[in-house]
Coordinates of C-alpha atoms and ligand atoms in Angstrom, one line a residue:
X18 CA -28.5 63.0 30.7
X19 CA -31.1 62.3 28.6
X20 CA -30.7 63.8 24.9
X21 CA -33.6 66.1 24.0
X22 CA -35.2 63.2 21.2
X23 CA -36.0 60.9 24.8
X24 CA -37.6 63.2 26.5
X25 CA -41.6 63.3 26.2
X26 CA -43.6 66.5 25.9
X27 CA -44.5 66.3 29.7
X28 CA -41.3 66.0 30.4
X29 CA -39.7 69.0 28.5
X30 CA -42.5 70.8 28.3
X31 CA -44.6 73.5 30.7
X32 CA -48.2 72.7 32.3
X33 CA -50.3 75.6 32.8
X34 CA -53.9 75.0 34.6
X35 CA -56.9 76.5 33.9
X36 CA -60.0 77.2 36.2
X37 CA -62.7 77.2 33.5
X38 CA -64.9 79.0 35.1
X39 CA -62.7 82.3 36.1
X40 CA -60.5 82.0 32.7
X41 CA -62.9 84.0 29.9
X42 CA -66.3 84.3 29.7
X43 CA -68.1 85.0 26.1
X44 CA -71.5 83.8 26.9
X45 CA -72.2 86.9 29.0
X46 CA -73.3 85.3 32.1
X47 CA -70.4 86.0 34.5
X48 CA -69.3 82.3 34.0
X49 CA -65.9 81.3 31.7
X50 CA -66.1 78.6 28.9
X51 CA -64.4 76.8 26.8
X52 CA -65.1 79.3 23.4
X53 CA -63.7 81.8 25.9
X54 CA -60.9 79.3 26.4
X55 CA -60.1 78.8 22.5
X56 CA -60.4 82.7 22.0
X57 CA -57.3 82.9 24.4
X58 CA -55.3 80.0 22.8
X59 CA -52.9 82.2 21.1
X60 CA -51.9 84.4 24.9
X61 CA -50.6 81.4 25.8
X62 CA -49.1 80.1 22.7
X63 CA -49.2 81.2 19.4
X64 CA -45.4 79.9 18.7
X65 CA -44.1 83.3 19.1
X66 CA -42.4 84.7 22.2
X67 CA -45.1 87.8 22.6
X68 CA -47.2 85.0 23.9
X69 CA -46.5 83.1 26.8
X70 CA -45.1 80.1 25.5
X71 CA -46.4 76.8 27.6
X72 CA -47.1 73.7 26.2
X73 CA -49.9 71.8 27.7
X74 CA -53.6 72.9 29.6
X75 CA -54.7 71.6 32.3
X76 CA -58.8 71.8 32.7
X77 CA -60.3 71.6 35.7
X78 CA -63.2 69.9 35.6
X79 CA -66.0 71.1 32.8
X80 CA -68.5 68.1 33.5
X81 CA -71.9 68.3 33.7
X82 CA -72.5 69.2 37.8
X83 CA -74.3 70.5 40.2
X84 CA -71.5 72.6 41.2
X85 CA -71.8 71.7 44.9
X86 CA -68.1 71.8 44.6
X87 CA -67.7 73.9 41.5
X88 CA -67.5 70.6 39.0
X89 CA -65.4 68.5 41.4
X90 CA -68.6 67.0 41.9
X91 CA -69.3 64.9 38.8
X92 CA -72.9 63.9 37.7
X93 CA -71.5 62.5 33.8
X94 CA -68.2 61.8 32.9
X95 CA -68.7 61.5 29.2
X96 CA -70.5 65.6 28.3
X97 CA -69.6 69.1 28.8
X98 CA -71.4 70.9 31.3
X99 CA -73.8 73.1 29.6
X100 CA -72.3 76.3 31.0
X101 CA -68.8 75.6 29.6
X102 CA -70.3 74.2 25.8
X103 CA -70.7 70.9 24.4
X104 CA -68.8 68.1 23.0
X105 CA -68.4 69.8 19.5
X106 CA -66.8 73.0 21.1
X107 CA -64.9 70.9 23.4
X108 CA -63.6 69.3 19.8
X109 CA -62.6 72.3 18.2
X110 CA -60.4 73.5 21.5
X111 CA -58.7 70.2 21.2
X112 CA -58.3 70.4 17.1
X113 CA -57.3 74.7 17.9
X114 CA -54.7 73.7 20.9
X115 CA -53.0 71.2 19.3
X116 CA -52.9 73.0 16.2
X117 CA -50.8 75.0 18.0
X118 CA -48.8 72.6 20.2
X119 CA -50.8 73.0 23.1
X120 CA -51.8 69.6 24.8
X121 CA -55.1 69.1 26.6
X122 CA -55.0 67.6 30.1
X123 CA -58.6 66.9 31.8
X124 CA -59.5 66.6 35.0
X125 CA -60.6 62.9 35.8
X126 CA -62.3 62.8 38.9
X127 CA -62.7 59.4 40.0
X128 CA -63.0 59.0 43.9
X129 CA -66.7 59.9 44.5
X130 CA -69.1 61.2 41.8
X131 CA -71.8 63.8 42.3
X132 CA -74.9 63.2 44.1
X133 CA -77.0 63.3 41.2
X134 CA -75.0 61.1 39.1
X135 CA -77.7 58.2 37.9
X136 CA -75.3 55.7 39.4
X137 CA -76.2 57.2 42.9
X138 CA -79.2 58.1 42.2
X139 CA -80.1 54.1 41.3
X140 CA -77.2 53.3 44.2
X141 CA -79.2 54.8 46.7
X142 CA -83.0 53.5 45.7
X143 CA -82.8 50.1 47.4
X144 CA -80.5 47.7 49.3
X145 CA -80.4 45.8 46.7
X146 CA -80.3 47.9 43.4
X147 CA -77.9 46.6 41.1
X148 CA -75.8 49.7 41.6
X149 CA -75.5 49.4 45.7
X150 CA -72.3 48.1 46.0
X151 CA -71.2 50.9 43.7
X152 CA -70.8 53.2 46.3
X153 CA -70.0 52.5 49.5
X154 CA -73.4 52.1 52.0
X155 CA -72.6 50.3 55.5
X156 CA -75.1 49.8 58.5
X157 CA -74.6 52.2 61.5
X158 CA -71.9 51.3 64.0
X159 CA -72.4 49.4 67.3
X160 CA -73.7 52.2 69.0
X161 CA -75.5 53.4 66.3
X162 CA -74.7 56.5 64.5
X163 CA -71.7 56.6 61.7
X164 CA -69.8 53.8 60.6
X165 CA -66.6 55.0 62.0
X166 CA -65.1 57.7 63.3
X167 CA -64.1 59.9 59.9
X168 CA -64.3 63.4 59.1
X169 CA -65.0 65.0 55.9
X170 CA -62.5 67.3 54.6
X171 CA -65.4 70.2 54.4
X172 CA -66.3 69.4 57.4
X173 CA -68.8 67.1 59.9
X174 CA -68.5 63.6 60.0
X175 CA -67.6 61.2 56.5
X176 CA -70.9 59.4 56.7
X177 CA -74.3 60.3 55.5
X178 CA -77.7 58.8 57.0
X179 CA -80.0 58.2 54.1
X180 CA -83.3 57.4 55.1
X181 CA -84.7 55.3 52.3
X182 CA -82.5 52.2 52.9
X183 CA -81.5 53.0 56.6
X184 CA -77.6 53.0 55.7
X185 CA -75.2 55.0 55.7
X186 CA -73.2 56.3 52.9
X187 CA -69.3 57.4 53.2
X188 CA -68.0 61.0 51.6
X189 CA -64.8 62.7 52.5
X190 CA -65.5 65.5 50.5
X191 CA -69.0 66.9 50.4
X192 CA -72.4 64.7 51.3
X193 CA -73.2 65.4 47.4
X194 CA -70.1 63.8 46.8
X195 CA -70.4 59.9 47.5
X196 CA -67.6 58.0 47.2
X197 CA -67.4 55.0 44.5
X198 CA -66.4 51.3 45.3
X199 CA -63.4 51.1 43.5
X200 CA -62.9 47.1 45.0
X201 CA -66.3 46.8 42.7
X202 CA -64.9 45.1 39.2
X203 CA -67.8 47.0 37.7
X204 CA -67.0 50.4 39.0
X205 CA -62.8 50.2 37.8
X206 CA -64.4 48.6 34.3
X207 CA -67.0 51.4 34.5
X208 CA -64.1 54.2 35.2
X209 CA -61.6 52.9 32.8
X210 CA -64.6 53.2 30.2
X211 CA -64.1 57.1 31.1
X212 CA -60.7 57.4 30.6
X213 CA -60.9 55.9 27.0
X214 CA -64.0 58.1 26.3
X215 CA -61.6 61.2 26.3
X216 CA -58.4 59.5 24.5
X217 CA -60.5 58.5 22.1
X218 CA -61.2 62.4 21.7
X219 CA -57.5 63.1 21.4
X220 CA -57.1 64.4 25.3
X221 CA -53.6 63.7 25.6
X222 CA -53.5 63.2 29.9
X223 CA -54.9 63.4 32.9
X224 CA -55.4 65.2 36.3
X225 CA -56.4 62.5 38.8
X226 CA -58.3 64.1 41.8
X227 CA -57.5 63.0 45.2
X228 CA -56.0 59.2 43.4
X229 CA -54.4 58.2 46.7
X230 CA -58.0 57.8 48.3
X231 CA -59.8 55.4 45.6
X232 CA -59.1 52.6 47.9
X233 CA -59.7 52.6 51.6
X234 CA -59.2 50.0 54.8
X235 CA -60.8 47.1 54.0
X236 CA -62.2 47.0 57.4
X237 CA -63.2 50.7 57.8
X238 CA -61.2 51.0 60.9
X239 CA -61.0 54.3 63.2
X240 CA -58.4 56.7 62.4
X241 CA -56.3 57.5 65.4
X242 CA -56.6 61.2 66.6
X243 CA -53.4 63.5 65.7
X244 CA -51.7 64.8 68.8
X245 CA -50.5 67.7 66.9
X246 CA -53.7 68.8 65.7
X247 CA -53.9 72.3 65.9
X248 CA -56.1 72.9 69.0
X249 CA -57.8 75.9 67.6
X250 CA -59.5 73.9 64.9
X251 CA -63.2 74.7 64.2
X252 CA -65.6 72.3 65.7
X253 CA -66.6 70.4 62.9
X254 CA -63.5 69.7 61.9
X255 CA -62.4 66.0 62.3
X256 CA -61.1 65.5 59.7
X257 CA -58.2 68.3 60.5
X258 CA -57.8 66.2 64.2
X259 CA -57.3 62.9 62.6
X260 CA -54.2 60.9 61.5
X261 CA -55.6 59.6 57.5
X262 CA -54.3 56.2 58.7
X263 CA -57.0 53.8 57.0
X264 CA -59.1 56.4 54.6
X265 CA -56.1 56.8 52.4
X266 CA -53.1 55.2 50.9
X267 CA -53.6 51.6 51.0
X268 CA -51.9 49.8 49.4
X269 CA -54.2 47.9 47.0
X270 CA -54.4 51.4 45.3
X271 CA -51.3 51.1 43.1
X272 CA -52.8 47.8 41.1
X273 CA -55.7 50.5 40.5
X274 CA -52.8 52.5 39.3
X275 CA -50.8 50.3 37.5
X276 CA -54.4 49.6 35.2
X277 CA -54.5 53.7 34.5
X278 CA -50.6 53.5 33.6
X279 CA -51.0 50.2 31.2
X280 CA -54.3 52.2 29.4
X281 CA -52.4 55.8 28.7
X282 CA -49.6 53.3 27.5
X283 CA -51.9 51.6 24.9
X284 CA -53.0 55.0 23.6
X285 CA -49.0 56.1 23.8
X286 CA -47.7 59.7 24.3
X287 CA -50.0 60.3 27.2
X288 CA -49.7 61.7 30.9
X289 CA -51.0 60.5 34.0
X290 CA -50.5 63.0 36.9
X291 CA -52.3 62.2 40.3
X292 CA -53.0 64.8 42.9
X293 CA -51.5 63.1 46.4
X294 CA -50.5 64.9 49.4
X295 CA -48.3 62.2 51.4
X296 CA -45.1 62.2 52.8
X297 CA -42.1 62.0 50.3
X298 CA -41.3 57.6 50.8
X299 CA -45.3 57.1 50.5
X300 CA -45.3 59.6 47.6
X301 CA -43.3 58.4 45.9
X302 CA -44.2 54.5 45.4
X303 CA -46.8 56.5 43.3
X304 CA -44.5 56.3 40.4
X305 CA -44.5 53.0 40.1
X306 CA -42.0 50.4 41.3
X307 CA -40.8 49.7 37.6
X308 CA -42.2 52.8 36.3
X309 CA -45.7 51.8 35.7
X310 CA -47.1 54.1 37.7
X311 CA -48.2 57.5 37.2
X312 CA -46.2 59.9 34.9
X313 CA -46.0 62.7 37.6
X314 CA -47.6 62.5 40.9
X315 CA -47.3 66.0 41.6
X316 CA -45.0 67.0 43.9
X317 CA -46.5 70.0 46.2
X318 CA -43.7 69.9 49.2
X319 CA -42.6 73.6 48.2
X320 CA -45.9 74.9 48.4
X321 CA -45.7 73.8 52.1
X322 CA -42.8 75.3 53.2
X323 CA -41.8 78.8 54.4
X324 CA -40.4 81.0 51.5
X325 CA -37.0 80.7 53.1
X326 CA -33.7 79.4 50.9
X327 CA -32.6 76.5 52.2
X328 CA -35.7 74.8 53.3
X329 CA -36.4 74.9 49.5
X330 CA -32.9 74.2 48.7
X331 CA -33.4 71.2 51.3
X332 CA -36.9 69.9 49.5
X333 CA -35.4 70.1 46.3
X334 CA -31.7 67.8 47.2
X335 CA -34.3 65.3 48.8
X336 CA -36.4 64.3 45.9
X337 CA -33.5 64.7 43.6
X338 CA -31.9 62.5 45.9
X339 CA -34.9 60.0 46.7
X340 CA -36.5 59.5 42.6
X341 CA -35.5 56.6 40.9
X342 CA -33.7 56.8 37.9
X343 CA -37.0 56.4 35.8
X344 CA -39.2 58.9 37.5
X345 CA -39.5 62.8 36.6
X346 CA -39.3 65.3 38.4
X347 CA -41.9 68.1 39.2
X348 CA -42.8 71.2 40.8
X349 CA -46.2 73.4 41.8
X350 CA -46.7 76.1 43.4
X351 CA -49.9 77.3 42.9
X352 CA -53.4 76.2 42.7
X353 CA -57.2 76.5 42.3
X354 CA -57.0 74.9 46.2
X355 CA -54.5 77.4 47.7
X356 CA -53.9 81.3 48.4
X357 CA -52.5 83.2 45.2
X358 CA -48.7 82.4 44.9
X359 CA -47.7 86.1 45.7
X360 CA -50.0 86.5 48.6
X361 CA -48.4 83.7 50.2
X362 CA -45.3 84.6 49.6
X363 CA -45.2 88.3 50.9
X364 CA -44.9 90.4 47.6
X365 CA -44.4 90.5 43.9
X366 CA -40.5 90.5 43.9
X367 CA -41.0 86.9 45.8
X368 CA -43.1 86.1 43.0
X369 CA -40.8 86.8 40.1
X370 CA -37.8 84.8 42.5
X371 CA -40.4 82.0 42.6
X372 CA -41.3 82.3 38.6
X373 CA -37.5 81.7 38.2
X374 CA -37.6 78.6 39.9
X375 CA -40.3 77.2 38.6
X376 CA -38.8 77.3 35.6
X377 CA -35.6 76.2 35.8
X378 CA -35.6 73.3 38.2
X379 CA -35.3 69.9 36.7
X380 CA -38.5 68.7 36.2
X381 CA -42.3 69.6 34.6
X382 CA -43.5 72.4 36.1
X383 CA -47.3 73.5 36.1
X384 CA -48.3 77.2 36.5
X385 CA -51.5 78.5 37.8
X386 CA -53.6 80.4 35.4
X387 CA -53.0 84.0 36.5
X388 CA -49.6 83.6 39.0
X389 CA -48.1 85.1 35.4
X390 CA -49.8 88.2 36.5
X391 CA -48.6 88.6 39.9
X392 CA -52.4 87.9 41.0
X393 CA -52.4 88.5 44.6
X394 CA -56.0 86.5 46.5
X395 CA -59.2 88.0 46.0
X396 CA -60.9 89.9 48.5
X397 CA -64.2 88.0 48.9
X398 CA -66.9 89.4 51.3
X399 CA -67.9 86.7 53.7
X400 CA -71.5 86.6 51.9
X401 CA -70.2 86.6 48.7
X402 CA -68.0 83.2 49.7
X403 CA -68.9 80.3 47.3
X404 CA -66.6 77.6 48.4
X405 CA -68.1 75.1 50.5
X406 CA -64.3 74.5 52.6
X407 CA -64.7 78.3 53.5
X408 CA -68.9 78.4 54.2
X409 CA -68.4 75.2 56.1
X410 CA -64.9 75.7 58.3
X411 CA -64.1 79.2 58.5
X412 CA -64.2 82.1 56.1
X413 CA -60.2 82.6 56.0
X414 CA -60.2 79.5 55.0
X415 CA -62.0 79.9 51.5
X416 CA -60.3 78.7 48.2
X417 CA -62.4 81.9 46.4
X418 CA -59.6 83.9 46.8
X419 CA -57.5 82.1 44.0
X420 CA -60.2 81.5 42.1
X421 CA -60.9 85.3 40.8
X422 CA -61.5 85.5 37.1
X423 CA -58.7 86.6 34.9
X424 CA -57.6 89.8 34.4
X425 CA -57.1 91.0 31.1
X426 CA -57.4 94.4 30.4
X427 CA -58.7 98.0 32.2
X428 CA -62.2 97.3 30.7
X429 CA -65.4 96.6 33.3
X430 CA -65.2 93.1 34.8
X431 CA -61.2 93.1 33.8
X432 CA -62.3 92.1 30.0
X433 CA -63.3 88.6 31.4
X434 CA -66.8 88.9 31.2
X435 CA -69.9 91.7 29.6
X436 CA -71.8 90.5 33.1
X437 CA -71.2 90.3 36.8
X438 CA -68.6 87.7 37.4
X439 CA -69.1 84.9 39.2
X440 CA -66.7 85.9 41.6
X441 CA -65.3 89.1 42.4
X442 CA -62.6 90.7 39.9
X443 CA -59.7 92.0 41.9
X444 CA -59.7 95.4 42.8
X445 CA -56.1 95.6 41.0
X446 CA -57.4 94.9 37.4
X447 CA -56.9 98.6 35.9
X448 CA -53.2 98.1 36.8
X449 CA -52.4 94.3 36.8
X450 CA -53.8 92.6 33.6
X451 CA -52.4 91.3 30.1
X452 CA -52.6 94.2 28.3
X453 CA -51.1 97.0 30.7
X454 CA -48.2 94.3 31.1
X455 CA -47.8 93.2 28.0
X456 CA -47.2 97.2 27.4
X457 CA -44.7 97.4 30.5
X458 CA -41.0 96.0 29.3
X459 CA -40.5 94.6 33.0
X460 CA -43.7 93.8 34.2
X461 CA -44.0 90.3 35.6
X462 CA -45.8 88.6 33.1
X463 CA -43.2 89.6 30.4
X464 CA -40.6 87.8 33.2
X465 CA -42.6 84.8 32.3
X466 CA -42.4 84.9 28.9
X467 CA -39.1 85.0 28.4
X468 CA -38.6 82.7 31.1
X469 CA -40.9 80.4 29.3
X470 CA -38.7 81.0 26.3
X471 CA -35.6 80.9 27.2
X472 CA -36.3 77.5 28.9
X473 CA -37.9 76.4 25.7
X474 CA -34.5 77.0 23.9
X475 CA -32.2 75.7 26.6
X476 CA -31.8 72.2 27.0
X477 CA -30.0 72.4 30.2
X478 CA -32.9 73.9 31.7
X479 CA -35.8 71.8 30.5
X480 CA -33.3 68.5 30.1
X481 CA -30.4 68.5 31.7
X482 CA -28.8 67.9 35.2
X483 CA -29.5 69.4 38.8
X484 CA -26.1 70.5 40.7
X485 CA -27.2 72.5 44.0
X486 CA -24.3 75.0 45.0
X487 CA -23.4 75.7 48.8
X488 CA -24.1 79.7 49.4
X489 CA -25.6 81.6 52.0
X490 CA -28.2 80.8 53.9
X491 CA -30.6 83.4 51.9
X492 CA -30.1 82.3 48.4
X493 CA -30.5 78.9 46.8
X494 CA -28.1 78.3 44.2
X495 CA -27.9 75.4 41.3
X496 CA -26.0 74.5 38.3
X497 CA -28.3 72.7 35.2
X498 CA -25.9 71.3 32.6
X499 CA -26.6 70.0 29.2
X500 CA -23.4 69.0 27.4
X501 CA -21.6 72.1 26.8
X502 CA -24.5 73.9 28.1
X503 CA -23.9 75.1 31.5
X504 CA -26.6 77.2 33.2
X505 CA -26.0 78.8 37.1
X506 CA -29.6 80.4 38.7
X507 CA -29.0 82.0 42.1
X508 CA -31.9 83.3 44.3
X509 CA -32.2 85.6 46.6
X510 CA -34.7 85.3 49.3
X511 CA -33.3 88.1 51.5
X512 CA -34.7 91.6 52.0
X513 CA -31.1 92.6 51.6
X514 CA -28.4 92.5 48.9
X515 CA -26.2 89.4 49.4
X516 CA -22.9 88.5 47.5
X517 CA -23.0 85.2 45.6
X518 CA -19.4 83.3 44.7
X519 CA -19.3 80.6 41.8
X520 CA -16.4 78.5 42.8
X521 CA -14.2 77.1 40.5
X522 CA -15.7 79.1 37.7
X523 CA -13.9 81.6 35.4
X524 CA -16.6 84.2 34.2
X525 CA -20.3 84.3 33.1
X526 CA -23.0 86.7 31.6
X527 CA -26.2 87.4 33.3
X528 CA -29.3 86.6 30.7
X529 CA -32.0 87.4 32.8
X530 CA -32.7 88.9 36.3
X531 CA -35.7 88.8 37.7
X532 CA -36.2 92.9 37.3
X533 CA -35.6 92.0 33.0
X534 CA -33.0 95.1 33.8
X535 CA -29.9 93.4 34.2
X536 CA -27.4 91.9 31.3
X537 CA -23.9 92.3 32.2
X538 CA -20.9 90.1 32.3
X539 CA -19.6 88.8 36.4
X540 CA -16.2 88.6 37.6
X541 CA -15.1 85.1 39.2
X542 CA -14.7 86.5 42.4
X543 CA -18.9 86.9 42.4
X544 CA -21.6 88.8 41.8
X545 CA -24.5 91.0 44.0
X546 CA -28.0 90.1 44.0
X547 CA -30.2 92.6 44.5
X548 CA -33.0 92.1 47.5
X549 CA -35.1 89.5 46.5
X550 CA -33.5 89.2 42.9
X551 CA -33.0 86.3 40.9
X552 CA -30.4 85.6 37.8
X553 CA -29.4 83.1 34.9
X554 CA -26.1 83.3 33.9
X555 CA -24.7 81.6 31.3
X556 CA -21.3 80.2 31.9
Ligands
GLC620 C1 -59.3 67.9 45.0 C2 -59.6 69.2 44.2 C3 -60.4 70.1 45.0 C4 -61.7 69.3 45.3 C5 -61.4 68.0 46.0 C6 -62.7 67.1 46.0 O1 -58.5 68.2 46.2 O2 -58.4 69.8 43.8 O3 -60.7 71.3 44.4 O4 -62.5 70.1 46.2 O5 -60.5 67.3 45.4 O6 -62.9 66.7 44.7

């Protein structure tokens, strides 16, 4: 084990991500920003445990933009978008945050830019505009029409005709969303030119959007179909009946890596975390072969799996197993691109299982603005929908419902905002926001913060070892150990009570259960869990 003075602040500490737009609003026009952001600096730290207690932000993005897809869709890298502030606000949150120990994680978007980004905008004028071979333009294929056969992820085909130069430009995302030429010298010098921008600001890391796709098949080759594509898949969607052998991956893409890695090194004490999907042995080159690759590629697996104990418990022993001594681990389960954590997992005792093992896993774990509530998905009205995945493939599939402003108090619009939001509020707001659970002894969001706490306190829990416990099949049971420090956390996925043994163990205390009604000492032969209940015990 580590000791505690090795161990960086992304490692020991707790990520917590913000979507801008839904977080607070004090502009009044329905639309968060970052003043609204600042004015909420002290709910989620203020150094004290009546506040939440994480230790680093993550943004997503607050760019200037179109908002084709709400600011993943980047038209300057270097500004604020006009609805969140300016550069001088965007100082003072950094100067307020880290005044209180908060670090600032942006989002760095650097696969495709905006459509009215002047790079595109000059890319697309004429064949041979300096900035063409920014982006990448081909001729149709042989029998005319797109290049190849890819599918955007929102849907239709990968490739754009533009009539001006009579070529076609490639988008996996959106058609205002072309993708850059990172095998363009220019383009990586151009991007890297970002990235120092915002250390030079004092932004101590970054979210990389979709990294694994910056470089694709040199050749532009076909994707093969997927023979377990789900047959019932909307038209227009090939991407969802492809296998993403050649438009993702490759593996020139780590030397791109390896350049981001050496930069945050220069600037020391920053993070690199990259959004990538892939199976764990592809994943997980993304660290680096000598660590000098990204700090924490995220690690989504639970997020895909059923809520169901030892499929977890299975995840978890694998990447535990598979990292190399160097790498960190880390854990999501929630995000501005999925349903709300408690939705998908069936109910708000689920949810307070789950915030206990977010927390106490080995490894950084990043929390989704809100999941401290217990927020369940929005109800959006099919024309109320804003997200181009759920106007474009299928209304059940819109990321709106994760994306409903914050709810913090019983006043109109749930205190977020004097105007309409941008989104619906939830209709649960009178009963599930800060206030009414910061007033409620038990309420989930107090769970959270002493969670948050306790972790913060224990350096088994944010430092030390991961021991996974044989049980039964509906709880997932470890051991974290820090020296003398020796912390058990059994979970109970069961609708039923189920009888948990600690073998070879003499007694313990129960801390915390997941209820925050249970401290009592256990007996060696075991302990009950309650359905769906949760524990730390301190052995
Ligand atoms: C990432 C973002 C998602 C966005 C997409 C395109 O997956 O998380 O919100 O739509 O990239 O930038």
């Amino acid at each position: 084990m580590k000791n505690d003075q090795n161990l960086r602040w992304w490692q020991r500490g707790v990520i917590y991500q913000i979507y801008p737009r839904s977080f607070k609003d004090t502009t009044g026009n329905g639309i968060g920003d970052l003043a609204g952001i600042i004015e909420k600096l002290d709910y989620l730290n203020d150094g004290t445990p009546a506040s939440l207690g994480i230790d680093a932000i993550w943004l997503s993005p607050i760019y200037p933009s179109p908002m084709a897809d709400f600011g993943y869709d980047v038209a300057d890298y270097c500004a604020i978008h006009p609805l969140f502030g300016d550069l001088a606000t965007f100082d003072r949150l950094i100067t307020e945050a880290h005044r209180r120990g908060i670090k600032i994680i942006l989002d760095y978007v650097p696969n495709h830019t905006s459509d009215q980004h002047p790079w595109f905008i000059e890319s697309r004028r004429s064949l041979d505009n300096p900035k063409r071979d920014w982006y990448i333009w081909r001729d149709p294929g042989p029998e005319g029409g797109p290049p190849n056969n890819w599918g955007s992820a929102f849907g239709g085909p990968a490739w754009t005709w533009d009539e001006t130069t009579g070529q076609y430009y490639l988008h996996q995302f959106l058609k205002e969303q072309p993708e850059l030429n990172w095998r363009n010298p220019e383009v990586r010098a151009a991007m890297m030119d970002v990235l120092r921008f915002w250390l030079e600001r004092g932004v101590d890391g970054f979210r990389m959007d979709v990294v694994g796709l910056l470089i694709k098949d040199a050749e532009l080759r076909d994707n093969p179909p997927n023979p377990d594509a789900d047959p019932n898949l909307p038209p227009n969607d090939i991407f969802g009946r492809q296998l993403h052998v050649y438009n993702q991956d490759q593996d020139e893409v780590h030397e791109i890596i390896r350049d981001f890695r050496q930069l945050l090194d220069e600037y020391g004490n920053r993070c690199g975390i990259g959004e990538l999907w892939f199976e764990l042995p592809r994943w997980i080159r993304y660290y680096g072969e000598n660590n000098d690759g990204l700090h924490l590629p995220f690690n989504f697996r639970l997020m895909a799996l059923p809520w169901q104990a030892q499929a977890i418990h299975r995840s978890v022993d694998e990447l535990e197993a598979a990292l190399p001594a160097f790498a960190w681990p880390n854990y999501v389960l929630g995000n501005h691109d999925s349903p709300r954590l408690a939705s998908r997992l069936g109910g708000q005792a689920q949810a307070r299982v789950a915030a206990m093992m977010l927390l106490t896993l080995r490894g950084t774990p990043t929390l989704y603005y809100g999941d401290e509530l217990g927020l369940e998905n929005g109800v959006i009205p099919p024309e109320k929908i804003q997200d181009p995945l759920g106007i474009n493939l299928g209304a059940e599939r819109t990321r709106d419902v994760g994306r409903t402003p914050m709810q913090w108090d019983a006043s109109p619009n749930a205190g977020f905002s004097r105007a309409k939001p941008w989104l619906p509020v939830s209709n649960d707001y009178a009963m599930r926001n800060v206030a009414a659970q910061s007033a409620d002894p038990t309420s989930i969001l107090n769970l959270y913060r002493r969670l948050l706490w306790y972790r913060r306190g224990s350096p088994a829990l944010y430092g030390g070892s991961y021991h996974s416990l044989d049980s039964n099949d509906d709880c997932f049971v470890y051991l974290r150990v820090a020296g003398d420090e020796r912390r058990l956390i059994a979970l109970n996925f069961a609708d039923d009570q189920r009888q948990v043994s600690i073998p070879g163990e003499n007694a313990g205390q129960i801390v915390i259960s997941t209820s925050l009604d249970r401290q009592e000492s256990i007996s060696p032969s075991g302990f009950e869990l309650r359905p769906h209940e949760g524990v730390i015990v301190e052995l």
